[in-house]
Coordinates of C-alpha atoms in Angstrom, one line a residue:
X90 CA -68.0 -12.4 15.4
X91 CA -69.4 -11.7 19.2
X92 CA -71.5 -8.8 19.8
X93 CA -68.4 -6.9 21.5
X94 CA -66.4 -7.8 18.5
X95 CA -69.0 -6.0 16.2
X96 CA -69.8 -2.6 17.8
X97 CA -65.5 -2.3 18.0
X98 CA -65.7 -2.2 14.6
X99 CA -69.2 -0.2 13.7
X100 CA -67.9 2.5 16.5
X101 CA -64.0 2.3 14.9
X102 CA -66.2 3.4 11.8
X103 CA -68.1 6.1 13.2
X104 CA -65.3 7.7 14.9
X105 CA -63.5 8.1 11.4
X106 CA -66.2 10.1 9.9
X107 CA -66.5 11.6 13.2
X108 CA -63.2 12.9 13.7
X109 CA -63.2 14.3 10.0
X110 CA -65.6 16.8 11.1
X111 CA -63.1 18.5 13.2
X112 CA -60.5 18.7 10.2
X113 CA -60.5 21.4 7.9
X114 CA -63.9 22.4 9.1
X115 CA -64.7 25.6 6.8
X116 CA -68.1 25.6 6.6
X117 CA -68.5 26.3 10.8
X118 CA -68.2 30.3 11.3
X119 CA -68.0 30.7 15.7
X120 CA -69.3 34.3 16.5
X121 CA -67.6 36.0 19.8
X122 CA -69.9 38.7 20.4
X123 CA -68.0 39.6 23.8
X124 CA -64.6 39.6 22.2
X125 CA -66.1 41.2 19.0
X126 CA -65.0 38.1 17.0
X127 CA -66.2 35.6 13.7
X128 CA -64.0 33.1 13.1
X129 CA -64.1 31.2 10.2
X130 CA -62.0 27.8 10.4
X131 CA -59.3 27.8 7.5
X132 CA -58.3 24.9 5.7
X133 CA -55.8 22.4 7.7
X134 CA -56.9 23.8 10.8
X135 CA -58.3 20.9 13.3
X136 CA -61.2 22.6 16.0
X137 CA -60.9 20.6 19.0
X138 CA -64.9 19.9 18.6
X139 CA -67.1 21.1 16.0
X140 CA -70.2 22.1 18.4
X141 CA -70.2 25.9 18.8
X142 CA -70.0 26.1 22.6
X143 CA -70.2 29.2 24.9
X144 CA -70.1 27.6 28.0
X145 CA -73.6 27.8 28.2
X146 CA -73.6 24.7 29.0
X147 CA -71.0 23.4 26.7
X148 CA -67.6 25.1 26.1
X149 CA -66.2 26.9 23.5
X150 CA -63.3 24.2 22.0
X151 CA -63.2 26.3 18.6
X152 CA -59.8 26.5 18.5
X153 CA -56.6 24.6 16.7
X154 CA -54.6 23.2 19.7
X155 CA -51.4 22.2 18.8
X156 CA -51.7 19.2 21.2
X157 CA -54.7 17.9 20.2
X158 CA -54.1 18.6 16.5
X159 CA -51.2 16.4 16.4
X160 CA -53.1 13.7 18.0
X161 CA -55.9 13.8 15.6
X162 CA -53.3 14.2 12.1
X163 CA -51.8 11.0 13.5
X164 CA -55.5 9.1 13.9
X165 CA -56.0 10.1 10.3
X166 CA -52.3 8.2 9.2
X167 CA -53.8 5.8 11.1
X168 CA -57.2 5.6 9.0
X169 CA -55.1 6.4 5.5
X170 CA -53.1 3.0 6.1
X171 CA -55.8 0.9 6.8
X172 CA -57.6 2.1 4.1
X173 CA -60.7 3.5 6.2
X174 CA -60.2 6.6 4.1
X175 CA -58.7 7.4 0.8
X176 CA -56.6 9.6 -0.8
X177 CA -58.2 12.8 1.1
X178 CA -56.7 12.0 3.9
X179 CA -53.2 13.1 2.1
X180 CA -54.9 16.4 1.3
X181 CA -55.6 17.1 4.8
X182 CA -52.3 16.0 5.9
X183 CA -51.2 18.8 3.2
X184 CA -53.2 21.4 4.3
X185 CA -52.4 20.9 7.6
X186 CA -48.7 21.1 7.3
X187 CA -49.1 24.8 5.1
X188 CA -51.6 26.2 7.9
X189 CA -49.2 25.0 10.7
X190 CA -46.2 26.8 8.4
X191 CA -48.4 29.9 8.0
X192 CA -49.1 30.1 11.4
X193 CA -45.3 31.2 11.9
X194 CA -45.4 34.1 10.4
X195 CA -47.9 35.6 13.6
X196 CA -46.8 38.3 15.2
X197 CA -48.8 39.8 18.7
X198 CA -47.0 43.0 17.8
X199 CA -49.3 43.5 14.7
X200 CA -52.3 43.3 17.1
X201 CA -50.7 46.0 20.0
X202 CA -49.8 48.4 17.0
X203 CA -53.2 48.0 15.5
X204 CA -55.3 47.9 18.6
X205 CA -58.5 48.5 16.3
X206 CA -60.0 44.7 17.8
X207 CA -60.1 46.2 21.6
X208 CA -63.0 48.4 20.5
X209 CA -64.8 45.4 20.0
X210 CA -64.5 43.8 23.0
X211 CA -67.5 44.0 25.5
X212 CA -66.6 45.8 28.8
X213 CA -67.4 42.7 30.6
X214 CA -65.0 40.8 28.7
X215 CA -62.2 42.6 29.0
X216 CA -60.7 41.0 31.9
X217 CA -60.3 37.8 30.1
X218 CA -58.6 39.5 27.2
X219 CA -54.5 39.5 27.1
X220 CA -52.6 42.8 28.0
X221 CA -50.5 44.4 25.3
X222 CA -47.2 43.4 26.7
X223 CA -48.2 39.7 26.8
X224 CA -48.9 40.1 23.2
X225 CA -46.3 41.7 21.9
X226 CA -44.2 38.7 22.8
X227 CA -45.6 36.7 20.6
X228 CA -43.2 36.4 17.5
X229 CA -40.7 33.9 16.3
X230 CA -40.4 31.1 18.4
X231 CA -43.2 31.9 21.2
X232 CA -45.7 31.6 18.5
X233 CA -45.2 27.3 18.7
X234 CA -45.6 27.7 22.6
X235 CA -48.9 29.6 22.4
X236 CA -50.9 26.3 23.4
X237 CA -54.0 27.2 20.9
X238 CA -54.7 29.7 17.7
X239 CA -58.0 30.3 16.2
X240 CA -59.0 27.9 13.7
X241 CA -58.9 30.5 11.2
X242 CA -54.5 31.2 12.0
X243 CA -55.0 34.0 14.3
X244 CA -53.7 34.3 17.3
X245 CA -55.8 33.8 20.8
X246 CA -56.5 36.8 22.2
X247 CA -58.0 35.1 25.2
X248 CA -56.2 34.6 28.9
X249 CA -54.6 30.9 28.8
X250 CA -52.2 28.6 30.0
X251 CA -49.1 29.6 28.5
X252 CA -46.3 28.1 27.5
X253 CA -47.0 24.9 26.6
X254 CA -44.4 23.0 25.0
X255 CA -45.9 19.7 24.8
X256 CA -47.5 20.1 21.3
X257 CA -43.8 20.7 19.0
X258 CA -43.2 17.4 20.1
X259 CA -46.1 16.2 19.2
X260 CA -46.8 17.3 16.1
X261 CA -42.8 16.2 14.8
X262 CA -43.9 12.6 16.3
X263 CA -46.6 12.9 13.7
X264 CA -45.2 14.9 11.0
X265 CA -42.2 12.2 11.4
X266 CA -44.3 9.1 11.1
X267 CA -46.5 10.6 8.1
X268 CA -43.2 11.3 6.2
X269 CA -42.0 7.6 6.9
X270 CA -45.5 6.1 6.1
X271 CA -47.5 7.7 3.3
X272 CA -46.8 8.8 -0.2
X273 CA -46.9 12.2 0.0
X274 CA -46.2 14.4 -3.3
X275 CA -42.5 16.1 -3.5
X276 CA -43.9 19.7 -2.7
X277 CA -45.8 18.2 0.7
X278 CA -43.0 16.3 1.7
X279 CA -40.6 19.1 1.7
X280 CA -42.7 21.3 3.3
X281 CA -43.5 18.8 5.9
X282 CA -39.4 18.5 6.3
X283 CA -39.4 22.3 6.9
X284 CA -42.3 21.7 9.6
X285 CA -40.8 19.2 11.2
X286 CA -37.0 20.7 11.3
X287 CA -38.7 23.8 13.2
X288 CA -40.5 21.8 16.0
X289 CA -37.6 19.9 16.5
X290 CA -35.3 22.7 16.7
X291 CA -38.5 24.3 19.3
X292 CA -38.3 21.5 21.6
X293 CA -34.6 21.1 21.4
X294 CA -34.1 24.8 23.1
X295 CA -37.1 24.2 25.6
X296 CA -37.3 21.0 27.2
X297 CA -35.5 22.8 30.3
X298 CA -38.2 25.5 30.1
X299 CA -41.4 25.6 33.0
X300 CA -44.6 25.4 30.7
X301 CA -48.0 24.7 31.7
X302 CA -48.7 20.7 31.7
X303 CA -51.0 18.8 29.7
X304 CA -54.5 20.3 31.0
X305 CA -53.1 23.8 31.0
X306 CA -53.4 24.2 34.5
X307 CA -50.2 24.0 36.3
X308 CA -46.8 25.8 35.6
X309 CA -43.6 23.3 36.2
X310 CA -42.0 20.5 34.2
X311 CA -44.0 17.8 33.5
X312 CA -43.0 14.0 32.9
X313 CA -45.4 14.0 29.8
X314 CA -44.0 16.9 28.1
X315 CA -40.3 15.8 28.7
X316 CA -41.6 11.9 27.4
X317 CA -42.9 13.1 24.1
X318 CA -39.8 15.7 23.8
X319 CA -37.3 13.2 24.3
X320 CA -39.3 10.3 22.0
X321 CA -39.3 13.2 19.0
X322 CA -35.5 13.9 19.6
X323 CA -34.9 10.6 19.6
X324 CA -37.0 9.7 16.5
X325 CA -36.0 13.2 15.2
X326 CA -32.3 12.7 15.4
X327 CA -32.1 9.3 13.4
X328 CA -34.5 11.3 10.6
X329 CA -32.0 14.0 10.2
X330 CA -29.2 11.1 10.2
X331 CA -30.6 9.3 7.1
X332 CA -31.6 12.9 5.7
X333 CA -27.7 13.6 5.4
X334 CA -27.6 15.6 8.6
X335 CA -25.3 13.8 11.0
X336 CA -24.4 16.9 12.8
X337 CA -27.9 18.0 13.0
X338 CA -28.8 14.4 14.4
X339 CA -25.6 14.6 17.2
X340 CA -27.0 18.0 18.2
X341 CA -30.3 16.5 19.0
X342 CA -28.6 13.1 20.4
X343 CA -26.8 15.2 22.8
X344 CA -29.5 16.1 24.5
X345 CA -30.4 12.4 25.5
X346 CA -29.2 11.4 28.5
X347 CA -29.6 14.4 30.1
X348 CA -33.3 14.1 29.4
X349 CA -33.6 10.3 30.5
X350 CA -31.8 11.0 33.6
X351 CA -34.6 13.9 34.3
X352 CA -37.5 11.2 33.6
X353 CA -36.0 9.1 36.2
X354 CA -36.2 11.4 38.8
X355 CA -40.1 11.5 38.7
X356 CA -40.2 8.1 40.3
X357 CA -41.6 8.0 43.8
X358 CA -40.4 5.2 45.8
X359 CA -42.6 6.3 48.4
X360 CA -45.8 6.6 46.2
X361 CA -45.0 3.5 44.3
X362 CA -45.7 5.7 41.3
X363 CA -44.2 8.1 38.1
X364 CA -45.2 11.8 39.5
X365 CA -46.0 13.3 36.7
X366 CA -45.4 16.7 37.7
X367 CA -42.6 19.5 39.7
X368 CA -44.5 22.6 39.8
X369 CA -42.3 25.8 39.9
X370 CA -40.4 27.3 42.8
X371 CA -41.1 23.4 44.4
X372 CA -45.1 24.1 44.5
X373 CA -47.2 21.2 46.2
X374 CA -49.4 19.6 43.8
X375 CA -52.6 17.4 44.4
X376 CA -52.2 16.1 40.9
X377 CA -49.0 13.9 40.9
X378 CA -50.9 10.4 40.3
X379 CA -52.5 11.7 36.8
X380 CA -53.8 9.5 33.7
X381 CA -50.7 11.8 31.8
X382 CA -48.2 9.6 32.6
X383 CA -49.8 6.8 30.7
X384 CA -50.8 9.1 27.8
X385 CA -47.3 9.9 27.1
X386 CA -46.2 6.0 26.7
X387 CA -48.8 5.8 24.2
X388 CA -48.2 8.8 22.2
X389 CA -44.3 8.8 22.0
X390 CA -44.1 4.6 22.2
X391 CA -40.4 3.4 22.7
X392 CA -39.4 0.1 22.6
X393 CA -36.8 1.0 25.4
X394 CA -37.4 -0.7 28.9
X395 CA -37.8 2.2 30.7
X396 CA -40.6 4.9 30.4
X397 CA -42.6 3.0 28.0
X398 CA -45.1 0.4 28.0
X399 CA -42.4 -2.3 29.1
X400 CA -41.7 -0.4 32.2
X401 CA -43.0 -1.8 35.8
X402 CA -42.5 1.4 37.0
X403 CA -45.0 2.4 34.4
X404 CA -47.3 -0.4 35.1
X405 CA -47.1 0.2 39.1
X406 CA -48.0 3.9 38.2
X407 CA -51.2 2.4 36.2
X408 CA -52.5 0.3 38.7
X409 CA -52.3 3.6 41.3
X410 CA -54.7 5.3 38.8
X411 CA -57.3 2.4 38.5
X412 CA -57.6 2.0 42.1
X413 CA -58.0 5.5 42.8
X414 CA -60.8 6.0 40.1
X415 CA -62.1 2.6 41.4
X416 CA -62.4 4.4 44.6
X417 CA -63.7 7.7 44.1
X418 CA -66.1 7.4 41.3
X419 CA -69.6 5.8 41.9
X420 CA -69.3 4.2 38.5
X421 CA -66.8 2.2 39.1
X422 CA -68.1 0.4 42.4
X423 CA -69.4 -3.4 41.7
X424 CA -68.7 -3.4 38.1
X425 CA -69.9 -6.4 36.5
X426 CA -67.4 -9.2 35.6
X427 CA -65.3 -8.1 32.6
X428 CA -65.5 -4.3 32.9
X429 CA -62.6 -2.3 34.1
X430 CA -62.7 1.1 35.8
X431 CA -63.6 4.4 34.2
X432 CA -60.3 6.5 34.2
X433 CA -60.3 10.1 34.9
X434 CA -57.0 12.8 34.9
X435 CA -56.4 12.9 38.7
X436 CA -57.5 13.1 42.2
X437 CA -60.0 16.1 43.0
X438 CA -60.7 17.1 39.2
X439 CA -63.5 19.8 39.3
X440 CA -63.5 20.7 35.8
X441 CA -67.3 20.3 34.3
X442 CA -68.1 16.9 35.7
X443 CA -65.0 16.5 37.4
X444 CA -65.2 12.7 36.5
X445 CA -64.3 10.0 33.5
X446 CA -62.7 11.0 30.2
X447 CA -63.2 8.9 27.1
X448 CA -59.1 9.3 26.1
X449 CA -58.4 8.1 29.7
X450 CA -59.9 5.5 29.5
X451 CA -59.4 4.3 26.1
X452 CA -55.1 5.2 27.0
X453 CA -55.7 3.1 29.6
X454 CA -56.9 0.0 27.1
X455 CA -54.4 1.1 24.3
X456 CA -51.5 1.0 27.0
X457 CA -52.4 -2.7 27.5
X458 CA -52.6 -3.8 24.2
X459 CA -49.7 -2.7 23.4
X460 CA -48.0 -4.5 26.6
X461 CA -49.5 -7.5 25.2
X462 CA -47.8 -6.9 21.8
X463 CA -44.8 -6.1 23.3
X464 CA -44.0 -10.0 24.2
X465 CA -45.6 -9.5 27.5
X466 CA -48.4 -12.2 29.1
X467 CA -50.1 -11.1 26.0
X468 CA -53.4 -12.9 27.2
X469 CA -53.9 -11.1 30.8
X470 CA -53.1 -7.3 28.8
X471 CA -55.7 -8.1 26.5
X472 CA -58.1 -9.2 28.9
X473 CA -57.5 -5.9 31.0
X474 CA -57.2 -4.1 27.7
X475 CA -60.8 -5.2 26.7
X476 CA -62.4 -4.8 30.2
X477 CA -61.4 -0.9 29.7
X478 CA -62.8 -0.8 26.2
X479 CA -65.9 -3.0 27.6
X480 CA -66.7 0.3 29.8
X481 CA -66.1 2.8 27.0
X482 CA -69.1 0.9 25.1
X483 CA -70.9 1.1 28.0
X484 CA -71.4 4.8 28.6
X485 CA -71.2 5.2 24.7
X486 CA -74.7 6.1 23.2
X487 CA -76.6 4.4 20.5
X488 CA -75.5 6.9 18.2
X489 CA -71.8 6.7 18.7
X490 CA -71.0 10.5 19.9
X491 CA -68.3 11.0 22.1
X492 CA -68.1 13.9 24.4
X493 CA -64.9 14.6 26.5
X494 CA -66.2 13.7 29.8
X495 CA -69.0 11.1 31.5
X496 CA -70.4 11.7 34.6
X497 CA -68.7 9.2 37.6
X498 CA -72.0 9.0 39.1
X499 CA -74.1 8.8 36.1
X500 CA -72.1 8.1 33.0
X501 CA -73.8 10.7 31.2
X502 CA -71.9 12.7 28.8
X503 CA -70.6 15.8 30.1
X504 CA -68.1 18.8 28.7
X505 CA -67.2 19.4 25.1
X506 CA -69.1 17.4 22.8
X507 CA -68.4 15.6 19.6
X508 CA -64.4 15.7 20.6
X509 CA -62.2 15.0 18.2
X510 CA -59.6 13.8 20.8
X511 CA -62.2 11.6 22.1
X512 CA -63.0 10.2 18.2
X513 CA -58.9 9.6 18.0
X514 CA -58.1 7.8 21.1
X515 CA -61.0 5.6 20.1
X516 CA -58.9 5.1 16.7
X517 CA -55.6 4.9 18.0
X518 CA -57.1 2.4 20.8
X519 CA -58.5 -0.2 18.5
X520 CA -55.3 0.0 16.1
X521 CA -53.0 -0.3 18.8
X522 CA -55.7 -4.2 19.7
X523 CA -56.1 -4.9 15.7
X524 CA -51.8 -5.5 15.5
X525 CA -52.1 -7.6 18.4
X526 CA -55.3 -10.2 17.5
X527 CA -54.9 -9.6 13.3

């Protein structure tokens, strides 16, 4: 076995236990002195990092995002199947489906009608906490679109991106492929049906709707919202057909084309590449070329030619990405023979270090192995596949932490650290290379 060969597998096996840090986490209590909050993560909840940031230096990721919790529950599927973990991965699964049930039952009016909590805020704080009015929407079917909740099933009272209607989706991709997969006991799986019927039914009414995009920044419709959306329709509808729902399945089937034809229409023929965003009222965005694109043909896979790893379009759109990070990050200039570029989100990224993400760049590598297992020159994916993962293990420490960020003139570690995201896309990546070499 070569050395590259080796640390795939003694890094695939720290990112397991890694990632189960972030899951059901009920030991860690976060303290919010200037909100006048202790948070105590519940069981089933999934903190995006386990290190209790306060932007000072590193930020405060103590919360359950719906996006990033789906990724991670399907990481773990992954892990359960090939036996990296046992049996408690099923209990997670469990617990994760009742706290993402409980958390429908939130209501913001509870919190206006209350009001005790805005004594504790801190004057200085204030003006990041949410006005009444935008909490007492909260209820019913806004609660899924809330982007994030506490770890412990309360509500954020923070400012935020919000809607975000990528993480229904998501999470029914998941729920969907745990239900197909694992042998979950009677009472789990019906629950888990209950879960999944509700997200499904979510992104069913809102696929039309503006939400924020994937990094919570800009308002519009985004291509990787309306990939995953359509994928878990898709996947969602043939579930309900073999459930004995046919009507329920044409509902969701109906929706379709409609959908694809809207994905179509993010191709640039000018830009050679998938825009990945149309910001409301026509906005101008600098973020058009963005690492999302490719993220959403990993997370909602298709074996359809178009909007999927099988899709030129899609690997033009790729290509755009690695020469513009080859360009703009110092990292990336003269890289030795067999490394591929560091991947980023987008052009002109100023958040922490502005630069590389470990899940870009490992989506980049997972997107080409699963080209090659797709019945593509199998041997030229792979070979780009690796040359990405070759530059993860270059700017991944001895001890195998994973932060979000690395520096793109440095490679040092920057932004929230010990992400479970990170620990996932590591997981995900190496699965998706295992089913192509054995």
């Amino acid at each position: 076995m070569s050395a590259f060969e080796q640390w795939i597998d003694q890094q695939y096996t720290h990112c397991a236990q890694a990632m189960l840090r972030s899951v059901s986490a009920v030991h860690l209590l976060k303290r919010r002195p200037g909100f006048g909050q202790s948070i105590r993560a519940a069981k089933g909840s999934v903190i995006a990092s386990p290190v209790l940031g306060a932007y000072d230096p590193d930020p405060d990721y103590f919360f359950h995002w719906f996006r990033d919790s789906a990724i991670v529950i399907d990481a773990l599927r992954l892990l359960y199947q090939d036996r990296s973990i046992g049996p408690e991965a099923l209990t997670h699964f469990a617990d994760f489906v009742q706290f993402s049930l409980d958390l429908q039952q939130l209501d913001g009016r509870a919190l206006v009608s209350s009001g005790a909590w805005r004594t504790g805020v801190h004057p200085d704080f204030e003006k990041f906490v949410r006005p009444d009015a935008e909490l007492a929407q909260v209820q019913a079917d806004t609660v899924v679109g809330e982007t994030r909740v506490n770890p412990d099933g309360s509500l954020d009272i923070s400012r935020w991106g919000r809607p975000q209607n990528d993480g229904p989706p998501l999470r029914a991709l998941s729920v969907l492929r745990w239900l197909r997969t694992a042998p979950l006991s009677a009472p789990t799986r019906e629950r888990a049906a209950t879960l999944l019927r509700a997200d499904l039914a979510y992104t069913a009414r809102h696929w039309t709707d503006a939400c924020y995009d994937i990094w919570e920044e800009e308002q519009g419709l985004h291509y990787y919202t309306l990939c995953v959306s359509r994928r878990a329709l898709d996947e969602g509808a043939s579930w309900l057909q073999d459930s004995g729902d046919p009507a329920g399945a044409q509902a969701l089937r109906a929706r379709l084309p409609a959908m694809r034809t809207r994905l179509d229409q993010f191709w640039s023929p000018a830009l050679g590449f998938y825009r990945s965003r149309d910001l409301a009222a026509g906005a101008a965005s600098t973020k058009e070329l963005d690492i999302a694109v490719i993220l959403a043909a990993i997370h909602a896979p298709s074996s359809e030619p178009a909007h999927s790893v099988h899709d030129p379009k899609m690997h033009l759109t790729l290509r755009a990405l690695e020469q513009l990070f080859s360009a703009d990050y110092p990292i990336n200039h003269a890289l030795p023979l067999g490394r591929g570029a560091a991947m980023g989100r987008y052009a002109g990224d100023v958040y922490y270090s502005g630069g590389a993400y470990y899940f870009s760049t490992l989506g980049a590598a997972e997107f080409c192995f699963r080209a090659a297992a797709s019945g593509q020159p199998a041997s030229s994916w792979m070979a780009r596949g690796d040359a990405y993962l070759a530059t993860v293990q270059a700017y991944t420490p001895a001890d195998g932490e994973l932060s979000e960020q690395f520096d793109k003139r440095t490679g040092a570690q920057s932004s929230a650290r010990q992400l479970a995201w990170s620990y996932a896309a590591f997981i995900s990546c190496v699965g998706a290379r295992r089913a192509v070499i054995g």
